[in-house]
PDB file of C-alpha atoms in Angstrom:
ATOM      1  CA  MET A 538     -53.910 -63.418  22.457  1.00 48.00           C
ATOM      2  CA  PHE A 539     -54.370 -66.616  24.847  1.00 52.00           C
ATOM      3  CA  LEU A 540     -57.376 -68.699  25.273  1.00 54.00           C
ATOM      4  CA  THR A 541     -56.820 -68.720  28.871  1.00 53.00           C
ATOM      5  CA  ASP A 542     -57.004 -65.213  28.843  1.00 55.00           C
ATOM      6  CA  LYS A 543     -59.863 -64.804  26.410  1.00 53.00           C
ATOM      7  CA  TYR A 544     -61.933 -67.614  28.661  1.00 48.00           C
ATOM      8  CA  HIS A 545     -61.032 -67.010  32.308  1.00 46.00           C
ATOM      9  CA  ALA A 546     -64.608 -66.481  32.850  1.00 46.00           C
ATOM     10  CA  LEU A 547     -65.399 -70.084  32.549  1.00 44.00           C
ATOM     11  CA  LEU A 548     -61.699 -71.367  34.551  1.00 43.00           C
ATOM     12  CA  PRO A 549     -62.104 -73.132  37.361  1.00 42.00           C
ATOM     13  CA  PHE A 550     -64.675 -72.104  39.921  1.00 37.00           C
ATOM     14  CA  HIS A 551     -63.211 -70.173  43.766  1.00 34.00           C
ATOM     15  CA  VAL A 552     -65.059 -72.055  46.889  1.00 31.00           C
ATOM     16  CA  ALA A 553     -67.432 -69.503  48.629  1.00 32.00           C
ATOM     17  CA  GLY A 554     -68.992 -69.260  51.160  1.00 33.00           C
ATOM     18  CA  GLY A 555     -66.053 -69.705  53.677  1.00 34.00           C
ATOM     19  CA  GLY A 556     -66.975 -73.250  54.713  1.00 34.00           C
ATOM     20  CA  ASP A 557     -65.534 -76.425  55.537  1.00 34.00           C
ATOM     21  CA  HIS A 558     -65.057 -77.026  51.953  1.00 30.00           C
ATOM     22  CA  ARG A 559     -63.384 -81.096  51.862  1.00 30.00           C
ATOM     23  CA  ARG A 560     -63.427 -83.900  49.074  1.00 32.00           C
ATOM     24  CA  LYS A 561     -66.102 -85.775  48.312  1.00 34.00           C
ATOM     25  CA  VAL A 562     -65.957 -89.695  51.026  1.00 30.00           C
ATOM     26  CA  SER A 563     -66.856 -92.137  48.323  1.00 34.00           C
ATOM     27  CA  LYS A 564     -67.014 -95.677  46.847  1.00 36.00           C
ATOM     28  CA  LYS A 565     -65.097 -96.629  43.602  1.00 37.00           C
ATOM     29  CA  LYS A 566     -67.613 -98.090  41.674  1.00 38.00           C
ATOM     30  CA  PRO A 567     -66.039-101.994  40.716  1.00 36.00           C
ATOM     31  CA  ALA A 568     -63.075-102.269  37.850  1.00 36.00           C
ATOM     32  CA  GLY A 569     -64.884-103.056  34.609  1.00 40.00           C
ATOM     33  CA  GLY A 570     -68.487-101.520  35.878  1.00 43.00           C
ATOM     34  CA  GLY A 571     -70.148-100.235  32.533  1.00 53.00           C
ATOM     35  CA  GLY A 572     -72.946 -97.354  33.750  1.00 59.00           C
ATOM     36  CA  PRO A 573     -75.635 -96.524  31.477  1.00 59.00           C
ATOM     37  CA  GLY A 574     -74.103 -93.392  30.998  1.00 65.00           C
ATOM     38  CA  SER A 575     -70.579 -94.958  30.091  1.00 76.00           C
ATOM     39  CA  SER A 576     -72.205 -96.770  27.910  1.00 84.00           C
ATOM     40  CA  ARG A 577     -74.388 -93.867  26.253  1.00 91.00           C
ATOM     41  CA  PHE A 578     -71.104 -92.025  25.749  1.00 94.00           C
ATOM     42  CA  GLY A 579     -69.051 -95.068  24.033  1.00 94.00           C
ATOM     43  CA  ALA A 580     -71.730 -95.587  21.382  1.00 95.00           C
ATOM     44  CA  THR A 581     -72.047 -92.087  20.642  1.00 96.00           C
ATOM     45  CA  LEU A 582     -68.454 -91.475  20.049  1.00 97.00           C
ATOM     46  CA  ALA A 583     -68.478 -94.870  18.255  1.00 97.00           C
ATOM     47  CA  ALA A 584     -70.665 -93.229  15.857  1.00 97.00           C
ATOM     48  CA  ARG A 585     -69.433 -89.747  15.809  1.00 97.00           C
ATOM     49  CA  LEU A 586     -65.945 -90.614  15.044  1.00 97.00           C
ATOM     50  CA  GLY A 587     -67.683 -93.503  12.142  1.00 97.00           C
ATOM     51  CA  SER A 588     -69.101 -90.147  10.600  1.00 97.00           C
ATOM     52  CA  LEU A 589     -66.080 -88.622  10.080  1.00 96.00           C
ATOM     53  CA  LEU A 590     -65.455 -91.430   7.282  1.00 95.00           C
ATOM     54  CA  PRO A 591     -64.458 -90.275   4.610  1.00 95.00           C
ATOM     55  CA  LEU A 592     -62.599 -87.557   6.183  1.00 95.00           C
ATOM     56  CA  PRO A 593     -62.661 -84.367   3.776  1.00 94.00           C
ATOM     57  CA  ALA A 594     -59.495 -84.165   0.664  1.00 93.00           C
ATOM     58  CA  SER A 595     -58.799 -80.664   2.989  1.00 94.00           C
ATOM     59  CA  PRO A 596     -56.600 -81.208   6.009  1.00 94.00           C
ATOM     60  CA  LEU A 597     -57.434 -78.271   7.613  1.00 96.00           C
ATOM     61  CA  ALA A 598     -61.234 -79.317   6.548  1.00 96.00           C
ATOM     62  CA  ALA A 599     -60.413 -82.279   8.356  1.00 96.00           C
ATOM     63  CA  LEU A 600     -58.566 -81.205  11.769  1.00 97.00           C
ATOM     64  CA  ALA A 601     -61.586 -78.591  12.416  1.00 97.00           C
ATOM     65  CA  ARG A 602     -63.651 -81.828  11.974  1.00 97.00           C
ATOM     66  CA  LEU A 603     -61.786 -83.662  14.340  1.00 98.00           C
ATOM     67  CA  ALA A 604     -61.594 -80.615  16.896  1.00 98.00           C
ATOM     68  CA  ASP A 605     -65.408 -80.544  16.810  1.00 98.00           C
ATOM     69  CA  LEU A 606     -65.711 -83.941  17.224  1.00 98.00           C
ATOM     70  CA  LEU A 607     -63.445 -83.506  20.474  1.00 98.00           C
ATOM     71  CA  ALA A 608     -65.626 -80.624  21.943  1.00 98.00           C
ATOM     72  CA  LEU A 609     -68.237 -82.753  22.192  1.00 98.00           C
ATOM     73  CA  THR A 610     -66.856 -85.681  23.928  1.00 97.00           C
ATOM     74  CA  LEU A 611     -65.439 -83.237  26.060  1.00 97.00           C
ATOM     75  CA  ALA A 612     -69.217 -81.891  26.303  1.00 96.00           C
ATOM     76  CA  ASP A 613     -70.327 -85.131  26.746  1.00 95.00           C
ATOM     77  CA  ALA A 614     -68.072 -86.722  29.389  1.00 95.00           C
ATOM     78  CA  VAL A 615     -69.517 -84.239  31.947  1.00 93.00           C
ATOM     79  CA  PRO A 616     -72.580 -86.205  32.463  1.00 92.00           C
ATOM     80  CA  ALA A 617     -71.077 -89.176  31.588  1.00 90.00           C
ATOM     81  CA  LEU A 618     -69.022 -88.698  34.709  1.00 88.00           C
ATOM     82  CA  ALA A 619     -71.761 -88.090  37.012  1.00 82.00           C
ATOM     83  CA  GLY A 620     -72.730 -90.319  39.870  1.00 73.00           C
ATOM     84  CA  GLU A 621     -69.840 -93.205  38.903  1.00 69.00           C
ATOM     85  CA  GLY A 622     -68.149 -91.791  42.179  1.00 72.00           C
ATOM     86  CA  ASP A 623     -64.848 -92.986  41.082  1.00 83.00           C
ATOM     87  CA  THR A 624     -63.330 -89.730  42.745  1.00 87.00           C
ATOM     88  CA  ALA A 625     -59.620 -91.460  42.472  1.00 90.00           C
ATOM     89  CA  ALA A 626     -59.703 -91.249  38.320  1.00 90.00           C
ATOM     90  CA  VAL A 627     -61.373 -88.098  38.188  1.00 91.00           C
ATOM     91  CA  ALA A 628     -58.819 -86.925  39.971  1.00 92.00           C
ATOM     92  CA  ALA A 629     -55.852 -88.797  38.260  1.00 91.00           C
ATOM     93  CA  HIS A 630     -57.627 -86.882  34.994  1.00 93.00           C
ATOM     94  CA  LEU A 631     -57.079 -82.950  36.603  1.00 93.00           C
ATOM     95  CA  ASP A 632     -53.207 -82.882  34.399  1.00 93.00           C
ATOM     96  CA  ALA A 633     -54.628 -84.500  31.603  1.00 94.00           C
ATOM     97  CA  GLY A 634     -56.774 -81.522  31.549  1.00 94.00           C
ATOM     98  CA  VAL A 635     -54.240 -78.475  32.059  1.00 95.00           C
ATOM     99  CA  ALA A 636     -52.300 -80.309  29.005  1.00 96.00           C
ATOM    100  CA  LEU A 637     -55.539 -80.274  26.687  1.00 97.00           C
ATOM    101  CA  LEU A 638     -55.645 -76.714  27.423  1.00 96.00           C
ATOM    102  CA  ASP A 639     -52.368 -75.653  26.509  1.00 95.00           C
ATOM    103  CA  ALA A 640     -52.168 -77.631  23.382  1.00 95.00           C
ATOM    104  CA  CYS A 641     -54.898 -75.440  22.960  1.00 96.00           C
ATOM    105  CA  ASN A 642     -53.091 -72.331  23.103  1.00 94.00           C
ATOM    106  CA  ALA A 643     -50.014 -73.783  20.858  1.00 93.00           C
ATOM    107  CA  ILE A 644     -52.343 -74.501  19.040  1.00 95.00           C
ATOM    108  CA  THR A 645     -54.149 -70.779  19.058  1.00 94.00           C
ATOM    109  CA  ALA A 646     -50.747 -69.476  18.110  1.00 91.00           C
ATOM    110  CA  ARG A 647     -49.576 -71.647  15.108  1.00 92.00           C
ATOM    111  CA  LEU A 648     -53.138 -70.247  14.127  1.00 94.00           C
ATOM    112  CA  ASP A 649     -52.778 -67.179  14.765  1.00 93.00           C
ATOM    113  CA  ARG A 650     -48.936 -67.247  13.010  1.00 91.00           C
ATOM    114  CA  LEU A 651     -50.808 -68.119   9.876  1.00 93.00           C
ATOM    115  CA  ARG A 652     -52.995 -65.429   9.420  1.00 93.00           C
ATOM    116  CA  ARG A 653     -50.232 -62.306  10.358  1.00 93.00           C
ATOM    117  CA  ARG A 654     -48.344 -64.332   7.676  1.00 93.00           C
ATOM    118  CA  ARG A 655     -51.885 -64.363   5.213  1.00 94.00           C
ATOM    119  CA  LEU A 656     -51.940 -60.752   6.139  1.00 95.00           C
ATOM    120  CA  LEU A 657     -48.710 -59.828   4.715  1.00 94.00           C
ATOM    121  CA  THR A 658     -49.320 -61.535   2.265  1.00 95.00           C
ATOM    122  CA  ARG A 659     -52.681 -59.436   1.020  1.00 95.00           C
ATOM    123  CA  PHE A 660     -50.317 -57.106   1.619  1.00 95.00           C
ATOM    124  CA  ALA A 661     -47.753 -57.879  -1.204  1.00 94.00           C
ATOM    125  CA  LEU A 662     -50.528 -58.629  -3.354  1.00 94.00           C
ATOM    126  CA  HIS A 663     -51.640 -55.216  -2.957  1.00 93.00           C
ATOM    127  CA  LEU A 664     -48.928 -53.677  -3.928  1.00 92.00           C
ATOM    128  CA  LEU A 665     -48.187 -55.457  -6.489  1.00 91.00           C
ATOM    129  CA  SER A 666     -51.782 -54.830  -8.232  1.00 87.00           C
ATOM    130  CA  SER A 667     -51.728 -50.890  -7.473  1.00 76.00           C
ATOM    131  CA  SER A 668     -51.253 -50.026 -11.046  1.00 71.00           C
ATOM    132  CA  SER A 669     -50.894 -52.455 -13.992  1.00 73.00           C
ATOM    133  CA  SER A 670     -46.933 -51.393 -13.792  1.00 79.00           C
ATOM    134  CA  PRO A 671     -46.020 -51.501 -10.343  1.00 82.00           C
ATOM    135  CA  PRO A 672     -42.989 -49.026  -9.072  1.00 86.00           C
ATOM    136  CA  PRO A 673     -39.647 -50.329  -8.470  1.00 86.00           C
ATOM    137  CA  SER A 674     -40.652 -48.935  -4.677  1.00 88.00           C
ATOM    138  CA  SER A 675     -43.986 -51.230  -5.025  1.00 88.00           C
ATOM    139  CA  ILE A 676     -41.794 -54.133  -6.381  1.00 89.00           C
ATOM    140  CA  ARG A 677     -39.143 -53.327  -3.176  1.00 90.00           C
ATOM    141  CA  ARG A 678     -41.869 -53.103  -0.244  1.00 93.00           C
ATOM    142  CA  ALA A 679     -43.952 -56.085  -1.972  1.00 91.00           C
ATOM    143  CA  ARG A 680     -40.238 -58.270  -1.699  1.00 91.00           C
ATOM    144  CA  ALA A 681     -39.822 -56.850   1.841  1.00 91.00           C
ATOM    145  CA  ALA A 682     -43.445 -57.827   3.057  1.00 93.00           C
ATOM    146  CA  LEU A 683     -42.930 -61.554   1.913  1.00 92.00           C
ATOM    147  CA  ALA A 684     -39.608 -62.194   3.096  1.00 90.00           C
ATOM    148  CA  ASP A 685     -40.977 -60.647   6.366  1.00 89.00           C
ATOM    149  CA  ARG A 686     -44.398 -63.455   5.860  1.00 87.00           C
ATOM    150  CA  ASP A 687     -41.517 -66.311   5.225  1.00 76.00           C
ATOM    151  CA  GLU A 688     -39.901 -65.168   8.627  1.00 69.00           C
ATOM    152  CA  ARG A 689     -36.155 -65.727   7.285  1.00 52.00           C
ATOM    153  CA  ALA A 690     -34.722 -64.580  10.793  1.00 45.00           C
ATOM    154  CA  PRO A 691     -37.565 -64.426  13.041  1.00 53.00           C
ATOM    155  CA  ALA A 692     -37.715 -62.971  16.282  1.00 56.00           C
ATOM    156  CA  SER A 693     -39.385 -65.788  18.027  1.00 61.00           C
ATOM    157  CA  PRO A 694     -39.439 -69.211  17.023  1.00 65.00           C
ATOM    158  CA  PRO A 695     -43.109 -70.829  17.077  1.00 68.00           C
ATOM    159  CA  PRO A 696     -44.154 -72.368  20.249  1.00 64.00           C
ATOM    160  CA  PRO A 697     -43.742 -76.240  19.218  1.00 74.00           C
ATOM    161  CA  LEU A 698     -47.253 -78.553  19.322  1.00 87.00           C
ATOM    162  CA  PRO A 699     -47.585 -80.985  22.371  1.00 88.00           C
ATOM    163  CA  SER A 700     -47.940 -83.925  22.284  1.00 90.00           C
ATOM    164  CA  LEU A 701     -50.921 -86.052  24.176  1.00 94.00           C
ATOM    165  CA  PRO A 702     -49.828 -89.241  25.891  1.00 90.00           C
ATOM    166  CA  PHE A 703     -51.816 -91.612  26.793  1.00 90.00           C
ATOM    167  CA  ASP A 704     -51.903 -94.770  28.873  1.00 88.00           C
ATOM    168  CA  GLN A 705     -53.301 -97.865  27.659  1.00 89.00           C
ATOM    169  CA  PRO A 706     -54.714 -99.847  30.141  1.00 88.00           C
ATOM    170  CA  ARG A 707     -53.771-103.019  30.912  1.00 81.00           C
ATOM    171  CA  ALA A 708     -56.833-104.451  33.433  1.00 82.00           C
ATOM    172  CA  ARG A 709     -60.773-103.621  33.588  1.00 85.00           C
ATOM    173  CA  ILE A 710     -61.204-100.071  34.384  1.00 88.00           C
ATOM    174  CA  SER A 711     -64.029 -98.175  35.860  1.00 90.00           C
ATOM    175  CA  SER A 712     -67.239 -96.807  34.506  1.00 91.00           C
ATOM    176  CA  ALA A 713     -65.635 -92.970  34.503  1.00 91.00           C
ATOM    177  CA  ALA A 714     -62.247 -94.474  33.873  1.00 93.00           C
ATOM    178  CA  SER A 715     -63.140 -95.935  30.916  1.00 94.00           C
ATOM    179  CA  VAL A 716     -65.089 -92.317  29.795  1.00 95.00           C
ATOM    180  CA  LEU A 717     -61.464 -90.262  30.280  1.00 95.00           C
ATOM    181  CA  PHE A 718     -59.652 -92.728  28.547  1.00 96.00           C
ATOM    182  CA  ALA A 719     -61.579 -92.514  25.560  1.00 96.00           C
ATOM    183  CA  VAL A 720     -61.022 -88.622  26.245  1.00 97.00           C
ATOM    184  CA  ASP A 721     -57.815 -88.629  26.430  1.00 97.00           C
ATOM    185  CA  ALA A 722     -57.374 -91.098  23.410  1.00 97.00           C
ATOM    186  CA  VAL A 723     -59.255 -88.429  21.499  1.00 98.00           C
ATOM    187  CA  SER A 724     -57.384 -85.639  22.630  1.00 97.00           C
ATOM    188  CA  SER A 725     -53.801 -87.336  21.785  1.00 97.00           C
ATOM    189  CA  LEU A 726     -54.930 -88.082  18.381  1.00 97.00           C
ATOM    190  CA  ALA A 727     -56.250 -84.262  17.517  1.00 97.00           C
ATOM    191  CA  ALA A 728     -52.922 -83.257  19.208  1.00 96.00           C
ATOM    192  CA  ALA A 729     -50.870 -85.593  16.556  1.00 95.00           C
ATOM    193  CA  ALA A 730     -53.313 -84.711  13.719  1.00 95.00           C
ATOM    194  CA  ALA A 731     -52.686 -80.539  14.649  1.00 95.00           C
ATOM    195  CA  ALA A 732     -49.048 -80.903  14.415  1.00 93.00           C
ATOM    196  CA  ALA A 733     -48.638 -82.861  11.385  1.00 92.00           C
ATOM    197  CA  VAL A 734     -50.956 -80.053   9.256  1.00 92.00           C
ATOM    198  CA  LEU A 735     -49.585 -77.192  10.734  1.00 91.00           C
ATOM    199  CA  CYS A 736     -45.973 -77.960  11.380  1.00 86.00           C
ATOM    200  CA  GLY A 737     -45.442 -80.430   8.236  1.00 75.00           C
ATOM    201  CA  ASP A 738     -43.842 -82.389  10.350  1.00 71.00           C
ATOM    202  CA  ALA A 739     -46.446 -85.683   9.383  1.00 66.00           C
ATOM    203  CA  LEU A 740     -43.691 -87.948   8.787  1.00 67.00           C
ATOM    204  CA  GLN A 741     -42.301 -87.668  12.284  1.00 81.00           C
ATOM    205  CA  ILE A 742     -45.568 -87.893  13.841  1.00 87.00           C
ATOM    206  CA  VAL A 743     -47.173 -91.067  15.065  1.00 90.00           C
ATOM    207  CA  PHE A 744     -51.096 -90.971  15.365  1.00 95.00           C
ATOM    208  CA  PRO A 745     -52.608 -93.414  18.510  1.00 95.00           C
ATOM    209  CA  LEU A 746     -53.587 -96.220  18.255  1.00 96.00           C
ATOM    210  CA  VAL A 747     -56.228 -97.744  20.684  1.00 95.00           C
ATOM    211  CA  SER A 748     -56.891-101.193  22.086  1.00 91.00           C
ATOM    212  CA  GLY A 749     -59.181-103.236  24.509  1.00 85.00           C
ATOM    213  CA  ASP A 750     -62.759-103.816  24.222  1.00 88.00           C
ATOM    214  CA  PHE A 751     -64.570-100.459  23.973  1.00 93.00           C
ATOM    215  CA  PRO A 752     -67.512 -99.998  21.861  1.00 95.00           C
ATOM    216  CA  TRP A 753     -65.483 -96.946  19.295  1.00 97.00           C
ATOM    217  CA  THR A 754     -61.739 -98.678  19.057  1.00 96.00           C
ATOM    218  CA  GLU A 755     -61.977 -99.767  15.937  1.00 97.00           C
ATOM    219  CA  ALA A 756     -63.589 -96.609  14.537  1.00 97.00           C
ATOM    220  CA  PHE A 757     -61.029 -94.458  16.516  1.00 98.00           C
ATOM    221  CA  ASN A 758     -58.537 -96.599  14.753  1.00 97.00           C
ATOM    222  CA  ALA A 759     -59.680 -96.130  11.555  1.00 97.00           C
ATOM    223  CA  VAL A 760     -59.856 -91.950  11.623  1.00 98.00           C
ATOM    224  CA  SER A 761     -56.225 -92.704  13.551  1.00 97.00           C
ATOM    225  CA  SER A 762     -54.773 -94.436   9.774  1.00 96.00           C
ATOM    226  CA  GLN A 763     -56.946 -91.931   7.601  1.00 96.00           C
ATOM    227  CA  LEU A 764     -56.175 -88.842   9.179  1.00 95.00           C
ATOM    228  CA  ALA A 765     -51.979 -90.081   9.197  1.00 94.00           C
ATOM    229  CA  ALA A 766     -52.235 -91.225   5.254  1.00 93.00           C
ATOM    230  CA  LEU A 767     -54.351 -86.936   4.357  1.00 93.00           C
ATOM    231  CA  ALA A 768     -51.702 -85.168   7.170  1.00 90.00           C
ATOM    232  CA  THR A 769     -48.380 -86.539   4.897  1.00 89.00           C
ATOM    233  CA  LYS A 770     -49.941 -84.608   1.272  1.00 89.00           C
ATOM    234  CA  ALA A 771     -50.061 -80.987   0.582  1.00 87.00           C
ATOM    235  CA  GLY A 772     -52.882 -78.401   1.604  1.00 90.00           C
ATOM    236  CA  GLU A 773     -53.502 -75.900   1.981  1.00 93.00           C
ATOM    237  CA  VAL A 774     -50.697 -73.789   3.648  1.00 92.00           C
ATOM    238  CA  GLU A 775     -48.291 -76.078   1.375  1.00 92.00           C
ATOM    239  CA  ALA A 776     -50.346 -74.482  -1.363  1.00 94.00           C
ATOM    240  CA  VAL A 777     -50.126 -71.296  -0.269  1.00 95.00           C
ATOM    241  CA  ASP A 778     -46.105 -71.496   0.563  1.00 93.00           C
ATOM    242  CA  GLU A 779     -45.636 -73.155  -3.324  1.00 95.00           C
ATOM    243  CA  ALA A 780     -46.866 -70.102  -4.649  1.00 96.00           C
ATOM    244  CA  VAL A 781     -45.469 -67.881  -2.760  1.00 95.00           C
ATOM    245  CA  ARG A 782     -42.050 -69.193  -3.622  1.00 94.00           C
ATOM    246  CA  LYS A 783     -42.564 -68.436  -7.391  1.00 95.00           C
ATOM    247  CA  LEU A 784     -44.047 -65.153  -6.710  1.00 94.00           C
ATOM    248  CA  THR A 785     -40.422 -64.374  -4.671  1.00 93.00           C
ATOM    249  CA  SER A 786     -38.219 -66.477  -7.323  1.00 92.00           C
ATOM    250  CA  VAL A 787     -39.772 -63.721  -9.936  1.00 92.00           C
ATOM    251  CA  LEU A 788     -39.845 -60.647  -8.017  1.00 90.00           C
ATOM    252  CA  ASP A 789     -35.653 -61.533  -7.604  1.00 87.00           C
ATOM    253  CA  SER A 790     -34.670 -62.084 -10.924  1.00 83.00           C
ATOM    254  CA  GLU A 791     -32.453 -60.532 -12.375  1.00 72.00           C
ATOM    255  CA  GLY A 792     -33.128 -57.995 -15.503  1.00 71.00           C
ATOM    256  CA  ASP A 793     -35.843 -56.336 -16.153  1.00 77.00           C
ATOM    257  CA  LEU A 794     -39.002 -57.081 -14.884  1.00 79.00           C
ATOM    258  CA  ASP A 795     -41.487 -59.650 -16.763  1.00 85.00           C
ATOM    259  CA  GLU A 796     -44.658 -57.857 -15.988  1.00 86.00           C
ATOM    260  CA  ALA A 797     -46.413 -61.266 -17.125  1.00 89.00           C
ATOM    261  CA  ALA A 798     -44.884 -63.364 -14.963  1.00 90.00           C
ATOM    262  CA  VAL A 799     -45.153 -61.556 -11.841  1.00 90.00           C
ATOM    263  CA  ARG A 800     -49.186 -61.074 -12.878  1.00 91.00           C
ATOM    264  CA  ALA A 801     -49.723 -64.788 -13.520  1.00 94.00           C
ATOM    265  CA  ALA A 802     -47.719 -65.285 -10.406  1.00 95.00           C
ATOM    266  CA  ALA A 803     -49.775 -63.106  -8.283  1.00 94.00           C
ATOM    267  CA  GLN A 804     -53.162 -64.394  -9.310  1.00 95.00           C
ATOM    268  CA  GLU A 805     -52.236 -68.002  -8.021  1.00 96.00           C
ATOM    269  CA  VAL A 806     -50.869 -66.885  -5.054  1.00 96.00           C
ATOM    270  CA  GLU A 807     -53.863 -64.998  -4.856  1.00 96.00           C
ATOM    271  CA  LYS A 808     -56.646 -67.500  -5.103  1.00 96.00           C
ATOM    272  CA  ARG A 809     -54.043 -70.686  -2.800  1.00 96.00           C
ATOM    273  CA  THR A 810     -54.647 -66.971  -0.215  1.00 95.00           C
ATOM    274  CA  GLU A 811     -58.331 -67.233  -0.619  1.00 95.00           C
ATOM    275  CA  GLU A 812     -58.696 -71.039  -0.368  1.00 94.00           C
ATOM    276  CA  LEU A 813     -57.106 -70.729   2.765  1.00 94.00           C
ATOM    277  CA  THR A 814     -58.812 -68.387   4.793  1.00 94.00           C
ATOM    278  CA  ALA A 815     -62.646 -70.183   5.157  1.00 94.00           C
ATOM    279  CA  PRO A 816     -60.348 -73.779   6.576  1.00 95.00           C
ATOM    280  CA  LEU A 817     -58.609 -70.772   8.478  1.00 95.00           C
ATOM    281  CA  ASP A 818     -61.016 -69.267  10.087  1.00 95.00           C
ATOM    282  CA  ARG A 819     -63.201 -73.035  10.384  1.00 97.00           C
ATOM    283  CA  LEU A 820     -60.430 -74.152  12.509  1.00 97.00           C
ATOM    284  CA  SER A 821     -59.899 -71.333  14.721  1.00 96.00           C
ATOM    285  CA  ASP A 822     -63.337 -71.832  15.425  1.00 97.00           C
ATOM    286  CA  ALA A 823     -63.221 -75.679  16.318  1.00 97.00           C
ATOM    287  CA  VAL A 824     -59.822 -74.976  18.560  1.00 97.00           C
ATOM    288  CA  ASN A 825     -61.240 -72.591  20.568  1.00 97.00           C
ATOM    289  CA  GLY A 826     -64.818 -74.177  21.134  1.00 97.00           C
ATOM    290  CA  VAL A 827     -62.381 -77.345  22.518  1.00 98.00           C
ATOM    291  CA  PHE A 828     -60.489 -74.906  24.924  1.00 97.00           C
ATOM    292  CA  ARG A 829     -64.373 -73.834  26.193  1.00 97.00           C
ATOM    293  CA  ALA A 830     -65.453 -77.134  26.879  1.00 97.00           C
ATOM    294  CA  ALA A 831     -62.254 -78.273  27.999  1.00 97.00           C
ATOM    295  CA  LEU A 832     -62.422 -75.639  30.729  1.00 96.00           C
ATOM    296  CA  CYS A 833     -65.874 -77.204  31.757  1.00 95.00           C
ATOM    297  CA  LEU A 834     -65.261 -80.898  31.285  1.00 95.00           C
ATOM    298  CA  ARG A 835     -62.238 -79.705  34.102  1.00 94.00           C
ATOM    299  CA  ASN A 836     -64.651 -77.060  36.215  1.00 92.00           C
ATOM    300  CA  ALA A 837     -66.566 -80.494  36.503  1.00 91.00           C
ATOM    301  CA  GLU A 838     -63.943 -83.074  37.854  1.00 91.00           C
ATOM    302  CA  LEU A 839     -63.360 -79.925  40.180  1.00 90.00           C
ATOM    303  CA  GLY A 840     -67.448 -79.354  40.855  1.00 85.00           C
ATOM    304  CA  SER A 841     -67.295 -83.825  41.908  1.00 78.00           C
ATOM    305  CA  MET A 842     -64.546 -83.733  43.817  1.00 74.00           C
ATOM    306  CA  MET A 843     -66.120 -80.657  46.428  1.00 69.00           C
ATOM    307  CA  VAL A 844     -68.957 -79.764  48.954  1.00 50.00           C
ATOM    308  CA  GLY A 845     -70.865 -77.018  49.921  1.00 43.00           C
ATOM    309  CA  PRO A 846     -71.507 -74.298  47.969  1.00 44.00           C
ATOM    310  CA  ALA A 847     -69.730 -73.147  45.435  1.00 46.00           C
ATOM    311  CA  GLU A 848     -69.901 -70.553  42.507  1.00 48.00           C
ATOM    312  CA  LYS A 849     -69.663 -72.138  38.897  1.00 48.00           C
ATOM    313  CA  THR A 850     -70.042 -70.639  35.856  1.00 48.00           C
ATOM    314  CA  PRO A 851     -72.136 -72.495  33.587  1.00 55.00           C
ATOM    315  CA  CYS A 852     -70.751 -74.472  30.056  1.00 64.00           C
ATOM    316  CA  LYS A 853     -72.782 -74.019  26.917  1.00 58.00           C
TER     317      LYS A 853
END
């Protein structure tokens, strides 16, 4: 299920009342203006980025913590933008909000794929542990489950994880634009980390760096550099895949089946699968939080551009 379907109640509100609803006519604040809301936002983001370090050894756990930080950043952007009056910056950011929602859906599809593989792995383990000496029929079914898990001939490949590029400002920007730039920077970092960790192509991923006189620049770049290094290391997903390869090799060996070797390989797969379960579920919850927060920010952005009564779904 796409998160768009799950959280349809939070989708952008519909205007009610039948009145003449038009964009507010507001004056854009001077470039470089730093309102109290945006100042607090920047300081809070810097502190939160710094609190991520050192990153946990688990890539999935590190990605979940980054997703939590992104959700908090999106939530903080709502009050930080209130009263800033820069409708041009808000309007320009609407497409970026849609891209983030699409990225959440793509990541959720990847996580669902990992859950399916985990389910098939557990089914194969159940077949192999159903008796002290599994019959040939159980061994054949276990082989088939592991082959299906590895999707040697997938009917449809998983959707790619999109990148979320952002434009580095070349001049002083308004307070609202600086808040939205921070949102885009953290979103881009989370998307890069997700692609590296979940797709296994960390060497091809460019982790974003930020320049400019923002209070969170140094902490952001430090987190980005450490994530890039962590993503190149084997994590829980790779550990399960390697254990499954060893078990498959034992099952596919010619001659009489070495039951002791099967038991040992199956125990290793079970151990690695259990190690994957908690961080995978934790990451799924974190991505759900990002999706909800992104919807709330988008609703707030649309609301800031409307006048008159509107039906809004409160963000919690």
